[in-house]
Coordinates of C-alpha atoms in Angstrom, one line a residue:
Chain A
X1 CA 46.6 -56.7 -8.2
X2 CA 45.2 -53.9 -10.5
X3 CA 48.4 -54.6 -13.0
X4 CA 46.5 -57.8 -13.0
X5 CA 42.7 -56.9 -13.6
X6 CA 43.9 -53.9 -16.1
X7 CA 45.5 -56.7 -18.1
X8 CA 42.4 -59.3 -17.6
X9 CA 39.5 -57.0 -18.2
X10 CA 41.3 -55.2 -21.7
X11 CA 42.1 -59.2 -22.8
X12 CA 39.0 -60.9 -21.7
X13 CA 36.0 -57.9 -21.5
X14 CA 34.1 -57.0 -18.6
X15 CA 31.9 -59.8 -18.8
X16 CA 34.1 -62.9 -19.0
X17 CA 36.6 -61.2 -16.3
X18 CA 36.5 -63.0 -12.7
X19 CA 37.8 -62.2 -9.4
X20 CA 39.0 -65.9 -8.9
X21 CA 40.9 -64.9 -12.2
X22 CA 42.5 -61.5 -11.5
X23 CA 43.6 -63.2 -8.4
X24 CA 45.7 -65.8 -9.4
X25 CA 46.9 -64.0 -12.0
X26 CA 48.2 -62.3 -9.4
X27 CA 49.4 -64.4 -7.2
X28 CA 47.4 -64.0 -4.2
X29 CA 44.2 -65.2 -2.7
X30 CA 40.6 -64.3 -4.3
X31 CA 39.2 -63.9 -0.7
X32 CA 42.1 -60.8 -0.3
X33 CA 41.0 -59.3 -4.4
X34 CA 37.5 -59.2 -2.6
X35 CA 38.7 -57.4 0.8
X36 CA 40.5 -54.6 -1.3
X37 CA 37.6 -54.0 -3.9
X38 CA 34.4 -55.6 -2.3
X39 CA 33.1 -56.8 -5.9
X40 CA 33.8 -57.0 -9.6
X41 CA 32.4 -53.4 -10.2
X42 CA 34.1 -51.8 -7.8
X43 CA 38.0 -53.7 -9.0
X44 CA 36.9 -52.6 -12.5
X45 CA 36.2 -48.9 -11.2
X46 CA 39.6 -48.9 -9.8
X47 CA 41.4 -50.0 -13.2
X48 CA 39.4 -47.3 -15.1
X49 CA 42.3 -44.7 -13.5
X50 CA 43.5 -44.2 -17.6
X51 CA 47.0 -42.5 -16.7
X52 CA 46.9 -38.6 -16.8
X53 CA 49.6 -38.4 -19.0
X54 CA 47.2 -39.9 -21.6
X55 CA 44.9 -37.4 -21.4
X56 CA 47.9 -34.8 -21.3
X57 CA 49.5 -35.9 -24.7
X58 CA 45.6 -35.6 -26.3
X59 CA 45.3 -31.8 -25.2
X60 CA 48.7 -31.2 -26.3
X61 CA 47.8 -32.3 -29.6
X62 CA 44.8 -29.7 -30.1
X63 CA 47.1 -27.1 -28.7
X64 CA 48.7 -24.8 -31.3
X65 CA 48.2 -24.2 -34.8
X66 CA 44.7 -25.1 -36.8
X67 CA 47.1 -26.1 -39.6
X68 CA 48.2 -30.2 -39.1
X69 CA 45.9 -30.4 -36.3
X70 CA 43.0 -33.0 -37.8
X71 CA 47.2 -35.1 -37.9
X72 CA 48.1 -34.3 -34.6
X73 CA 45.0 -35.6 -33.2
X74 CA 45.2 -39.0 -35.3
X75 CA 48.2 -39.4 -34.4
X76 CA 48.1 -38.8 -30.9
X77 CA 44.8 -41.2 -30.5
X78 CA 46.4 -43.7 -32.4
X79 CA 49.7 -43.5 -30.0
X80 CA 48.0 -43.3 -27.0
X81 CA 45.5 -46.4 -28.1
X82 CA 48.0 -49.0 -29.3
X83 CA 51.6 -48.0 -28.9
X84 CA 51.5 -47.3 -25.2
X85 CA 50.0 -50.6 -22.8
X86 CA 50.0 -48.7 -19.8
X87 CA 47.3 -45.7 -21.6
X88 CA 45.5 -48.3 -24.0
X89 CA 44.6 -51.4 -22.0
X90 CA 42.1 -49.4 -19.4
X91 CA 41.2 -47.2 -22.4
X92 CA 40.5 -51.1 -24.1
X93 CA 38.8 -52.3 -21.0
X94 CA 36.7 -49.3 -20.8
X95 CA 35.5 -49.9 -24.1
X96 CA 34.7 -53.8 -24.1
X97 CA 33.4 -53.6 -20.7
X98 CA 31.2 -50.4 -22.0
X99 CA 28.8 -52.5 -24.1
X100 CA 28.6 -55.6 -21.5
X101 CA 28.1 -53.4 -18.5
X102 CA 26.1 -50.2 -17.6
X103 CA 28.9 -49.3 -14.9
X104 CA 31.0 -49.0 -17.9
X105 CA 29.6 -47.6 -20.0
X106 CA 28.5 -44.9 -17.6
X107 CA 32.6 -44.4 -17.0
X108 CA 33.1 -44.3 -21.0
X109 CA 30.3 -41.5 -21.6
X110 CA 31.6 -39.9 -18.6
X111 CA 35.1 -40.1 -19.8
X112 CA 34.1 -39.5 -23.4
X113 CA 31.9 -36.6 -23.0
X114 CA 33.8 -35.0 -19.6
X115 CA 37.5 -35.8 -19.2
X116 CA 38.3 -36.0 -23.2
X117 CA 36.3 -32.9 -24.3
X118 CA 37.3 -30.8 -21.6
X119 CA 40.8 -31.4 -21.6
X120 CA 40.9 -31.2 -25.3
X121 CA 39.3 -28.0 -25.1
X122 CA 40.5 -26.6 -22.7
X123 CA 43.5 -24.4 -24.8
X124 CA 40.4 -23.5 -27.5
X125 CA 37.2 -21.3 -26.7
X126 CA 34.9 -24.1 -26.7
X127 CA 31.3 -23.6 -27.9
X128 CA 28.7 -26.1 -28.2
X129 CA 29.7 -26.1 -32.2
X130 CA 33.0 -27.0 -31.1
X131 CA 32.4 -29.6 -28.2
X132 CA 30.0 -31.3 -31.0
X133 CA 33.0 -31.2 -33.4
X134 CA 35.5 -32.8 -30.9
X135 CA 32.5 -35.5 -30.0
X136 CA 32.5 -36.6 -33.2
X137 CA 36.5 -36.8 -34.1
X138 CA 36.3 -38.8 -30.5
X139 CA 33.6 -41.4 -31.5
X140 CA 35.6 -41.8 -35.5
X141 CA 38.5 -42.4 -33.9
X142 CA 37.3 -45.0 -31.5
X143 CA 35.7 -46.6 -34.3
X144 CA 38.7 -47.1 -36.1
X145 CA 40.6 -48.1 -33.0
X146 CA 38.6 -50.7 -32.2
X147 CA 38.0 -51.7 -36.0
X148 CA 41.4 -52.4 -35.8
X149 CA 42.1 -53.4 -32.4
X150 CA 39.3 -55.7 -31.2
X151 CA 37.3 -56.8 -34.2
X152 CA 40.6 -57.0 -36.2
X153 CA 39.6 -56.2 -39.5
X154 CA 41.9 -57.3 -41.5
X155 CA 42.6 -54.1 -44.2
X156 CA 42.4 -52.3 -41.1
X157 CA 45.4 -54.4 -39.2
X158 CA 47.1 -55.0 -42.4
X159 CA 47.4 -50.5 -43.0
X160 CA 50.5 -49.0 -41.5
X161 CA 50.1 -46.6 -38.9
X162 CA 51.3 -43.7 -41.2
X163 CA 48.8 -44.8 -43.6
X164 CA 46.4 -44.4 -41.7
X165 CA 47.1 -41.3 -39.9
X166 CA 47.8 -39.5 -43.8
X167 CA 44.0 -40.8 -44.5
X168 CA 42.4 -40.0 -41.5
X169 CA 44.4 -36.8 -40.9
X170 CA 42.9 -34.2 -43.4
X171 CA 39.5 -36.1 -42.3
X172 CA 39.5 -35.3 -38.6
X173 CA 40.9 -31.8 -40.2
X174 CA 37.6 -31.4 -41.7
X175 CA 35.8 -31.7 -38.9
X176 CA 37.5 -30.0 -36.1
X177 CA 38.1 -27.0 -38.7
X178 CA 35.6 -26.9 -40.9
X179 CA 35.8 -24.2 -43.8
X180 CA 33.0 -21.6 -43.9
X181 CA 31.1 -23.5 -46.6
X182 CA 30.9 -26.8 -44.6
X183 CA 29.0 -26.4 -42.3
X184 CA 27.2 -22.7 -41.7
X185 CA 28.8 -19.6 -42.9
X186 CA 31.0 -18.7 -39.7
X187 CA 32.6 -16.3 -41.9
X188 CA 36.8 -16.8 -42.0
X189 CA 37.4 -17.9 -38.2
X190 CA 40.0 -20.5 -39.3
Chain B
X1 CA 11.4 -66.7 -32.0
X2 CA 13.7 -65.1 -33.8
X3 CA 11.9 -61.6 -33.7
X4 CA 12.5 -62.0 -29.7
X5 CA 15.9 -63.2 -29.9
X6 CA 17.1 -60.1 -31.9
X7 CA 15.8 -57.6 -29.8
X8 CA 16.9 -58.9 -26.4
X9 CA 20.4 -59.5 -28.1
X10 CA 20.0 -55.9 -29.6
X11 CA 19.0 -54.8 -25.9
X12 CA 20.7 -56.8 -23.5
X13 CA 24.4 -57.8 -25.6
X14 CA 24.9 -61.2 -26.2
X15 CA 26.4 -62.1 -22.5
X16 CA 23.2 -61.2 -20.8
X17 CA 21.0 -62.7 -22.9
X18 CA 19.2 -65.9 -21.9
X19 CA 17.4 -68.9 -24.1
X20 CA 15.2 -68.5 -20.8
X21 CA 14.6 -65.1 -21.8
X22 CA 14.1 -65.3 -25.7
X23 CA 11.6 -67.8 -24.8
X24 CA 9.7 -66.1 -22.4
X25 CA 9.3 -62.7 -24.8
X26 CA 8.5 -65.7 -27.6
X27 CA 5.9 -66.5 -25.2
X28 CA 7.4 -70.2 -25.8
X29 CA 9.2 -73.4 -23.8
X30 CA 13.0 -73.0 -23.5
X31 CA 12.6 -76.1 -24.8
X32 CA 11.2 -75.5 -27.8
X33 CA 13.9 -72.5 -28.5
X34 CA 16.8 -75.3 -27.6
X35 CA 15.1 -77.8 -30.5
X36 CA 15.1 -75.1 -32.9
X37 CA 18.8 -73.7 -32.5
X38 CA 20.5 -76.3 -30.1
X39 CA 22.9 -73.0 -28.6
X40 CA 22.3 -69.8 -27.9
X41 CA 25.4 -69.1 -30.1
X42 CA 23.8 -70.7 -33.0
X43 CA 20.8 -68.6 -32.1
X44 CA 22.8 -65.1 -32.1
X45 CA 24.4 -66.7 -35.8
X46 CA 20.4 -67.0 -37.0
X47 CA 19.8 -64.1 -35.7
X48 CA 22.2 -61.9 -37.4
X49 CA 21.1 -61.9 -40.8
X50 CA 21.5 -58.3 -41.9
X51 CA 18.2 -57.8 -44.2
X52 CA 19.5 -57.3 -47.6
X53 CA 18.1 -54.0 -48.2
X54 CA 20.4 -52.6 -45.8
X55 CA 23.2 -53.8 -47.8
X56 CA 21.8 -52.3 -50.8
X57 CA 20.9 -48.9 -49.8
X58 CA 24.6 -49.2 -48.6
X59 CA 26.1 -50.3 -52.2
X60 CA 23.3 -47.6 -53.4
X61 CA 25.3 -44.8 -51.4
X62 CA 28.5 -45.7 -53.4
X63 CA 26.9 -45.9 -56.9
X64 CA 26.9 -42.4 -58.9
X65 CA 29.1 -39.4 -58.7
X66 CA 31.7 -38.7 -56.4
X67 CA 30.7 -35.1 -56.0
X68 CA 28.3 -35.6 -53.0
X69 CA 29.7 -39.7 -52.4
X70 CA 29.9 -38.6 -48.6
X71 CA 27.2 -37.0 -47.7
X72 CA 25.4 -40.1 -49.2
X73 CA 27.1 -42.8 -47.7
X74 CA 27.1 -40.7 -44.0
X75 CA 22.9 -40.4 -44.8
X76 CA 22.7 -44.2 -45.5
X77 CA 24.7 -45.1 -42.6
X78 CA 23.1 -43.6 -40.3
X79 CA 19.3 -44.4 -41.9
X80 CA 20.4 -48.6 -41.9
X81 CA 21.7 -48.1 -38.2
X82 CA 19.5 -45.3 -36.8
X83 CA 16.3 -45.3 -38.2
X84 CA 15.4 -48.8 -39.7
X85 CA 15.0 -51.2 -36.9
X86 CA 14.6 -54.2 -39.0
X87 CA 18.4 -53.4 -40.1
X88 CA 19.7 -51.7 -36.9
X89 CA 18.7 -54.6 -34.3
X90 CA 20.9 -57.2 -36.1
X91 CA 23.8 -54.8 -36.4
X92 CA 23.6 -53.7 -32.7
X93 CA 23.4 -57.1 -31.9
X94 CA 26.6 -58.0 -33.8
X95 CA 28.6 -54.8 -32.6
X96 CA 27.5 -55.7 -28.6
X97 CA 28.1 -59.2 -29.1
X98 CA 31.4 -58.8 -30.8
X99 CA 33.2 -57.4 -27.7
X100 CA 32.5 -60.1 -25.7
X101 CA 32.0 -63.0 -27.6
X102 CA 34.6 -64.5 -30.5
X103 CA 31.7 -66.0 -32.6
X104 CA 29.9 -62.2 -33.1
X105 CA 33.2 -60.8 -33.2
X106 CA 34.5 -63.1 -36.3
X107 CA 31.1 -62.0 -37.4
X108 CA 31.3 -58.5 -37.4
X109 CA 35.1 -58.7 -39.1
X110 CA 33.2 -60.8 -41.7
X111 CA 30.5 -58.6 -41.9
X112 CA 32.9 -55.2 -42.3
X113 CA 35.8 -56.9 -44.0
X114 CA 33.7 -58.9 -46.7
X115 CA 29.8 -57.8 -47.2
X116 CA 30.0 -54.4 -46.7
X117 CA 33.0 -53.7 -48.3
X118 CA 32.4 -56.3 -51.5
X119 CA 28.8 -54.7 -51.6
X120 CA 30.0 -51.1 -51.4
X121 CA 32.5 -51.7 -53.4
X122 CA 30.8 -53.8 -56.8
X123 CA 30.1 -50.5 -58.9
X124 CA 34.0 -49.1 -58.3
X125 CA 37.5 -50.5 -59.2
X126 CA 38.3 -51.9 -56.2
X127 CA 42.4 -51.8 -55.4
X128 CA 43.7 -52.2 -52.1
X129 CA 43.9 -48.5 -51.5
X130 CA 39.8 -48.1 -51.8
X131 CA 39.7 -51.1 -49.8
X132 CA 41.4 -49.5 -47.0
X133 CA 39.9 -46.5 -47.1
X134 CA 35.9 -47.8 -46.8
X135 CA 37.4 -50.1 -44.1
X136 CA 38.5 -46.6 -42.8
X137 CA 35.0 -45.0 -43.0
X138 CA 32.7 -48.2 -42.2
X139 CA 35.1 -48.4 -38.8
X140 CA 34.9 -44.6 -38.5
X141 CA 30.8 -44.8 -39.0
X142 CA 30.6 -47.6 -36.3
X143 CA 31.7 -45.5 -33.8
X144 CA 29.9 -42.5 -34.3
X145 CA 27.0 -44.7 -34.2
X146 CA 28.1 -46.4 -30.9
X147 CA 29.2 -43.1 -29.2
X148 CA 25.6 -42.2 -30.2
X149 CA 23.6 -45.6 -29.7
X150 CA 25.3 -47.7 -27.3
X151 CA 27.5 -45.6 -25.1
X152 CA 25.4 -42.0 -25.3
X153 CA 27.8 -39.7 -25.5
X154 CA 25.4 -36.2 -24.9
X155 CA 26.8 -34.2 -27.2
X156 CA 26.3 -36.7 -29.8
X157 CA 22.8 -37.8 -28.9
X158 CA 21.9 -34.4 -28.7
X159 CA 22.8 -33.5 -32.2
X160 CA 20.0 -33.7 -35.2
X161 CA 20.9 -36.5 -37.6
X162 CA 21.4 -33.7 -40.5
X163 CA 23.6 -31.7 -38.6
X164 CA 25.7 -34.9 -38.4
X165 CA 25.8 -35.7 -42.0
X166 CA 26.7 -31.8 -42.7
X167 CA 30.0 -32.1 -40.3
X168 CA 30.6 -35.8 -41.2
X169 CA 29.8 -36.2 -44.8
X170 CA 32.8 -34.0 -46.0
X171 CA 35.2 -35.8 -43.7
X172 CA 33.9 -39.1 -45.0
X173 CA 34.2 -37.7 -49.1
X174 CA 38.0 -36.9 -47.7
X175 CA 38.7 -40.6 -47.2
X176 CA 37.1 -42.2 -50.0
X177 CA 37.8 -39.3 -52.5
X178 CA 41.5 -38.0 -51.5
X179 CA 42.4 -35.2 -53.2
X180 CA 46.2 -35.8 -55.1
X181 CA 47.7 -33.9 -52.6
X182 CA 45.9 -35.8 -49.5
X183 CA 47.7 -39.4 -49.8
X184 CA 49.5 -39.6 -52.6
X185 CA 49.7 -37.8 -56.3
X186 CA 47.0 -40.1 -58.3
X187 CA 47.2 -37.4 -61.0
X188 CA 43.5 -35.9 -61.0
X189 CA 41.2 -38.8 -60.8
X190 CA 38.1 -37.7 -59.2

């Protein structure tokens, strides 16, 4: 049943997702979707679980040298967002369903600002500098995620994974590590 | 009539928003609203006429030196999107309506694939490679703009509109401006 609505919601948004739907999709009765999960909101809530092993492989990726991280983190993103269903269609239903739905988009800020920045930080001394830094890298890569995933830009769909991830790798770079003239003078903490 | 109808879509996304509605803030019949535009999708398609200026401050950005071509086209970005409602209603519009509707979202692929980047891209030799790499940073500059507009990440609402362009506008340059040793040896042609 949630294999069912994970699958529905990332394919057809928040919006356009119904019980009636999910159920026979999954085989069973609507009246048993609605005994489970009382409503819509609350089945959606359920399928929001993005696996932990997602959020894993992102702090893995800012742990360890500044050097090739801004690539590490790219790469990462992009592996967890469209190589791997099981991580990228709540993530993708999380996203749609964030600008149909204020439940969602609640869960997205809370998962955006909370469970990504935290985990991602947790291996660095995170100040507010930093946590700004890693907000921003979060946001891009969404961007480009769903540039490419769900508006389907077509330079965007046509560029090779490694294409993009040398492009957007010394960018991200830039950002998370920012030399001492980039931003303020933090003297040479790189 | 059409003044309404682009703010409720802006506000509201395109599922939630009603002819009923759009008439109502119109302070007109339904009726009158169906004569004019038959569908609320042919309304949403009237009312998402990006005004032409933005498109020009955004070809402006790209004109001149690349020595600062960033920091300009961060600034214009998020001016068109942030600050100028006339410009940043339709856009919202298009970006809510294009995760849940398949007219908006042809739309917006139209809108990033062909005016922007055709626009941006008049006063430079375009080849593929530039192509991809303002498709990069329009896609990448959407999502800052939604993790700050739509979904309201705090870290990112919280953050002064400079202070973004200072962290942002060298990761941008990065992209559009790779040095020889970022993608591939171009020989020194910046």
């Amino acid at each position: 049943m949630l294999a069912a609505a994970r699958a529905r919601f990332a394919e057809d948004g928040f919006t356009a997702t119904t019980i009636r739907r999910v159920a026979a999709d999954a085989g069973v009765d609507a009246s048993l979707v609605m005994q489970f999960f009382r409503s819509k909101n609350e089945l959606f809530a359920a399928v929001m679980s993005v696996p932990a092993d997602a959020l894993t492989r992102f702090s893995a990726a800012f742990e360890g040298a500044d050097d090739g991280l801004g690539e590490r983190v790219v790469r990462a993103f992009l592996e967890v967002w469209e190589e791997d269903v099981r991580s990228s269609q709540p993530l993708m239903a999380m996203l749609r369903g964030a600008l149909a739905n204020d439940q969602a988009n609640e869960q997205l800020r809370g998962f955006l600002q909370e469970r990504l920045l935290v985990d991602a930080l947790a291996s660095r001394s995170a100040d507010a500098d930093l946590t700004l830094r890693v907000g921003v890298v979060s946001s891009m890569l969404v961007g480009l995620v769903v540039g490419r995933g769900v508006v389907g830009v077509p330079t965007l769909t046509g560029a090779e994974r490694e294409q993009l991830i040398a492009l957007v790798g010394p960018a991200v770079q830039s950002v998370l590590v920012p030399t001492p003239s980039t931003v303020h003078d933090k003297g040479a903490d790189r």
